[in-house]
CSV table of C-alpha atoms in Angstrom, one decimal:
chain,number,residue,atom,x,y,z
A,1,UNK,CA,123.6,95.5,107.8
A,2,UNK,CA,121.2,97.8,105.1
A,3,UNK,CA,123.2,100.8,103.6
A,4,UNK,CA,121.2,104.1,104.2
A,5,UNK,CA,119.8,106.3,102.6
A,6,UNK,CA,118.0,109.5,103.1
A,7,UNK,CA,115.8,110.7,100.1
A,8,UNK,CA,115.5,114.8,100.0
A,9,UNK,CA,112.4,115.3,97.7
A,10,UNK,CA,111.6,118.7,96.8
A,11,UNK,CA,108.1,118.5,99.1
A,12,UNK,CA,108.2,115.0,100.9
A,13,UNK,CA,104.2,115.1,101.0
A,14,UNK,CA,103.5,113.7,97.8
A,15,UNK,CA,106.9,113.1,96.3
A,16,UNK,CA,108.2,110.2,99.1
A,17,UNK,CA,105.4,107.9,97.5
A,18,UNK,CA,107.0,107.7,93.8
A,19,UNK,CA,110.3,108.3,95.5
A,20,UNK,CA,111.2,105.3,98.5
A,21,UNK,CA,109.7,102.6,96.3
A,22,UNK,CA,111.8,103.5,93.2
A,23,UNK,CA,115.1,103.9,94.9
A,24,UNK,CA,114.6,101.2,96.9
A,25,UNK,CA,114.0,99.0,93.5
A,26,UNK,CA,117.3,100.9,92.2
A,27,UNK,CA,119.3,99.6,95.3
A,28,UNK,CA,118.2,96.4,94.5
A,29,UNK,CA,119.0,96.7,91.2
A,30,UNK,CA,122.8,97.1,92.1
A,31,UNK,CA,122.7,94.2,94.2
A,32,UNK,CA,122.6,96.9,97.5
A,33,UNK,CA,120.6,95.7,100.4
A,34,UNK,CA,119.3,99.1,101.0
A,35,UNK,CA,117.4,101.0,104.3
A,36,UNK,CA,115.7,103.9,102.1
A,37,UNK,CA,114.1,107.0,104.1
A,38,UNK,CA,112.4,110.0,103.0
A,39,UNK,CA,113.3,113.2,104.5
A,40,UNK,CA,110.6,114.7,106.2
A,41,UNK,CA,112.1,117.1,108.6
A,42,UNK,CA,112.6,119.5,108.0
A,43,UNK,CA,109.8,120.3,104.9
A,44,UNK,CA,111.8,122.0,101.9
A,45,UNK,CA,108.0,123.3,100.5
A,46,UNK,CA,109.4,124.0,97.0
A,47,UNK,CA,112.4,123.2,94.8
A,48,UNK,CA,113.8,126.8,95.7
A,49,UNK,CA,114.5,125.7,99.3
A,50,UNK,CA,115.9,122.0,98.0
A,51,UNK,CA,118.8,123.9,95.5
A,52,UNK,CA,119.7,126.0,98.5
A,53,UNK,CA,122.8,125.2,99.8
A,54,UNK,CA,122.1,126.8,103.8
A,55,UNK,CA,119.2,124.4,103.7
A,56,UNK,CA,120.7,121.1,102.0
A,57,UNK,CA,123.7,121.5,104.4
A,58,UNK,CA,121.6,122.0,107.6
A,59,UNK,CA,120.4,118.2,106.4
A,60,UNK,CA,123.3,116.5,106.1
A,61,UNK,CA,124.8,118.1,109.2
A,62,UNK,CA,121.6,117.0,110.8
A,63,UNK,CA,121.8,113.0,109.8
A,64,UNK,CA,125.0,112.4,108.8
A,65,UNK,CA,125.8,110.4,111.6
A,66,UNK,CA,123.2,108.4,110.7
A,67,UNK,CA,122.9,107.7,107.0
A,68,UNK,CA,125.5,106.8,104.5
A,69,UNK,CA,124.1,108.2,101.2
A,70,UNK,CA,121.9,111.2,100.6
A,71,UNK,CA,120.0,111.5,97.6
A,72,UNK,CA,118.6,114.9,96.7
A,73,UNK,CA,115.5,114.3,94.1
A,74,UNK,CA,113.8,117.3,92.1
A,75,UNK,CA,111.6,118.1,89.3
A,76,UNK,CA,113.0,119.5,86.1
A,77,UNK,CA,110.4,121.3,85.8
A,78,UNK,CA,111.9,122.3,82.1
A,79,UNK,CA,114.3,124.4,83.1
A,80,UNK,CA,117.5,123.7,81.5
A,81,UNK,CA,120.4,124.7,84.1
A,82,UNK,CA,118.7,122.5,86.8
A,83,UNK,CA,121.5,119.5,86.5
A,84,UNK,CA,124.1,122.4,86.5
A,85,UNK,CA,122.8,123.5,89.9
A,86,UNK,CA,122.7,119.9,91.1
A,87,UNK,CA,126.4,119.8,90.3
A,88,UNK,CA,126.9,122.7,92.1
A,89,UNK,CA,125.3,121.0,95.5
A,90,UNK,CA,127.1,117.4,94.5
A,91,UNK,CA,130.1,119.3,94.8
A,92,UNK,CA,129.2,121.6,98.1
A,93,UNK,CA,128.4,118.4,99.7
A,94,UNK,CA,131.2,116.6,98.9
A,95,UNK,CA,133.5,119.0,100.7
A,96,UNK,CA,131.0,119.3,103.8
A,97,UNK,CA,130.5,115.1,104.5
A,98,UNK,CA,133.1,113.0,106.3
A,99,UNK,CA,134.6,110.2,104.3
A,100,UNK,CA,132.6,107.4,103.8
A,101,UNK,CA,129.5,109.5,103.2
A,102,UNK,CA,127.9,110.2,99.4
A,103,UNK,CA,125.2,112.9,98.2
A,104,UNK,CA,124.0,112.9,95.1
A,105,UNK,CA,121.6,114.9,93.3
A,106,UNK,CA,119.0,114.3,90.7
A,107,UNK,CA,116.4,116.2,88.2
A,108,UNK,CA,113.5,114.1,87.2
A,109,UNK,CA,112.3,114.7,83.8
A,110,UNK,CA,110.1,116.9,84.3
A,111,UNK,CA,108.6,115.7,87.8
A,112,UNK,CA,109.1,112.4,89.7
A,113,UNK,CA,105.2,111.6,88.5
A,114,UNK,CA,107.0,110.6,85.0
A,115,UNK,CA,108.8,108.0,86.5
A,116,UNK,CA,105.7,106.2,88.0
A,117,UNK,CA,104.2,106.5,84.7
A,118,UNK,CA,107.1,105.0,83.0
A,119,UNK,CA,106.5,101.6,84.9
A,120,UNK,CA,103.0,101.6,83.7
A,121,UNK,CA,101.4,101.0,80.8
A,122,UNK,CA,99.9,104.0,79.0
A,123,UNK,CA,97.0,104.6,76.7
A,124,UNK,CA,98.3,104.3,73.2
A,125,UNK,CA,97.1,107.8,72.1
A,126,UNK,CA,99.6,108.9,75.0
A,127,UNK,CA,103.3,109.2,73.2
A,128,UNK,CA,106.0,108.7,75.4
A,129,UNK,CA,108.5,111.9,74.2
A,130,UNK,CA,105.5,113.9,74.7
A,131,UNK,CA,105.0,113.0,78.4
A,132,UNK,CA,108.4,113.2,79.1
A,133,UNK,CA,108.7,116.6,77.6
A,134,UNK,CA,105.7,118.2,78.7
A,135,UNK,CA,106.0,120.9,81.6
A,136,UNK,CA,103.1,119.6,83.6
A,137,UNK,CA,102.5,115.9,82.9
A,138,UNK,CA,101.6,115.4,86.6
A,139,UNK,CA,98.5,117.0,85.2
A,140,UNK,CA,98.0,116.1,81.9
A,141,UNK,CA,99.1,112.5,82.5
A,142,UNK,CA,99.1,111.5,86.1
A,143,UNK,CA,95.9,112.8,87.3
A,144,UNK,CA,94.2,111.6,84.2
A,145,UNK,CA,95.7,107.8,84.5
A,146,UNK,CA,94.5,108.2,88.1
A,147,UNK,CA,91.4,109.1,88.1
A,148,UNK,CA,90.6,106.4,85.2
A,149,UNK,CA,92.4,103.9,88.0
A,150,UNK,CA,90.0,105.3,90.6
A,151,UNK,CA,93.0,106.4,93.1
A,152,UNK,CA,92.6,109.8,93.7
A,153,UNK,CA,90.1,109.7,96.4
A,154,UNK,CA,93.4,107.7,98.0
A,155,UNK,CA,96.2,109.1,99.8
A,156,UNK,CA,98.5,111.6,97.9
A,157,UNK,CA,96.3,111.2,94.8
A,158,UNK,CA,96.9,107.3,94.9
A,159,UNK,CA,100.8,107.5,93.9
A,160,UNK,CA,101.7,105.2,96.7
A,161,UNK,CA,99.7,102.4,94.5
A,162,UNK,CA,100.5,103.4,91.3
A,163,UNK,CA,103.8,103.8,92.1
A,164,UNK,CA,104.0,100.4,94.1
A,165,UNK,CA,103.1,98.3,91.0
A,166,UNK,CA,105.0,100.6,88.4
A,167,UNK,CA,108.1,99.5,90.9
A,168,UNK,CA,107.7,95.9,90.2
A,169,UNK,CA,108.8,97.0,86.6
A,170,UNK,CA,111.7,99.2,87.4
A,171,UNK,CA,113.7,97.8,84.5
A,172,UNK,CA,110.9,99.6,82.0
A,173,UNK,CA,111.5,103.0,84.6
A,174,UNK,CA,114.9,102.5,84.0
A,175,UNK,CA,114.8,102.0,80.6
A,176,UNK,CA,112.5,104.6,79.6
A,177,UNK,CA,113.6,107.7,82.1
A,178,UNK,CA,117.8,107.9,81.1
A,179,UNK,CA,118.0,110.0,84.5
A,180,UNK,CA,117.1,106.9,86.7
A,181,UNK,CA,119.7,105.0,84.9
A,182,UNK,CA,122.2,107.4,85.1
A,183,UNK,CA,121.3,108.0,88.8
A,184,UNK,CA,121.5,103.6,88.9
A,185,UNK,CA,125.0,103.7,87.6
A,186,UNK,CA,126.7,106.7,89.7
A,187,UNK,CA,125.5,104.5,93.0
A,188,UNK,CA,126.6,101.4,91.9
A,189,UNK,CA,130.2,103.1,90.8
């Protein structure tokens, strides 16, 4: 039997394209056969409404009967107290879900697009710290590498693609983005 998992993005529309496929890869990464949904009702519309705690725990009272592990997923968006609020829900949830049942929360630095790039390979005048730690790389990296790929005419600006193939190398995302890892290691635990 799969474990499952419900993915809370931010704004499922374009996020649960980089999002399934990577945490999929990450289940199978600690040897977890894994069932990974995205959460898609109800629509969150913003990081505002994913930090609040009225709205994360009308989600979990919602599915708990039906998923094991509930992974909240946000930008950074460089602001610097964002893991401190994640804490915050880790530990609101923790009191609210019955035993056997896990929620943990995660910032991607700075957007989730930074992770599908990290599984691809980049133009060489493109430095890695700089993507990483710019405040919009979803447009100053993704839609360029896009549009040079030709997806953006495709569904959700073609991260479904993109993000399939930079999947396959999920060791590189891994490797490259210390927030998947440390997200890896706190399921596996």
């Amino acid at each position: 039997m799969s474990y499952r998992v419900l993915v809370i993005p931010e704004d499922f529309r374009k996020d649960q394209y980089v999002l399934e496929p990577i945490v999929t890869k990450m289940f199978d990464a600690i040897g977890r056969k894994a069932k990974v949904l995205v959460c898609r009702d109800p629509l969150l519309g913003g990081v505002d409404q994913a930090l609040r705690w009225e709205r994360l725990r009308e989600i979990l009272l919602r599915y708990q009967a039906m998923i094991e592990c509930f992974l909240l997923i946000v930008d950074r968006d460089g602001k610097a107290g964002r893991r401190e609020a994640l804490d915050r829900l880790e530990s609101l949830a923790s009191t609210a879900l019955p035993p056997g049942k896990r929620f943990l929360a995660e910032n991607a630095w700075q957007e989730v697009e930074v992770w599908l790039l990290a599984g691809h390979d980049l133009p060489s005048e493109w430095a890695w710290k700089e993507v990483r730690a710019h405040e919009n790389p979803k447009e100053q990296y993704y839609q360029p590498l896009a549009e040079k790929r030709g997806v953006l005419q495709e569904p959700a600006e073609g991260r479904g693609l993109l993000t399939r193939e930079a999947a396959s190398r999920y060791s590189r995302i891994r490797s490259l983005c210390p927030e998947v890892a440390d997200l890896e290691r706190r399921l596996g635990a």
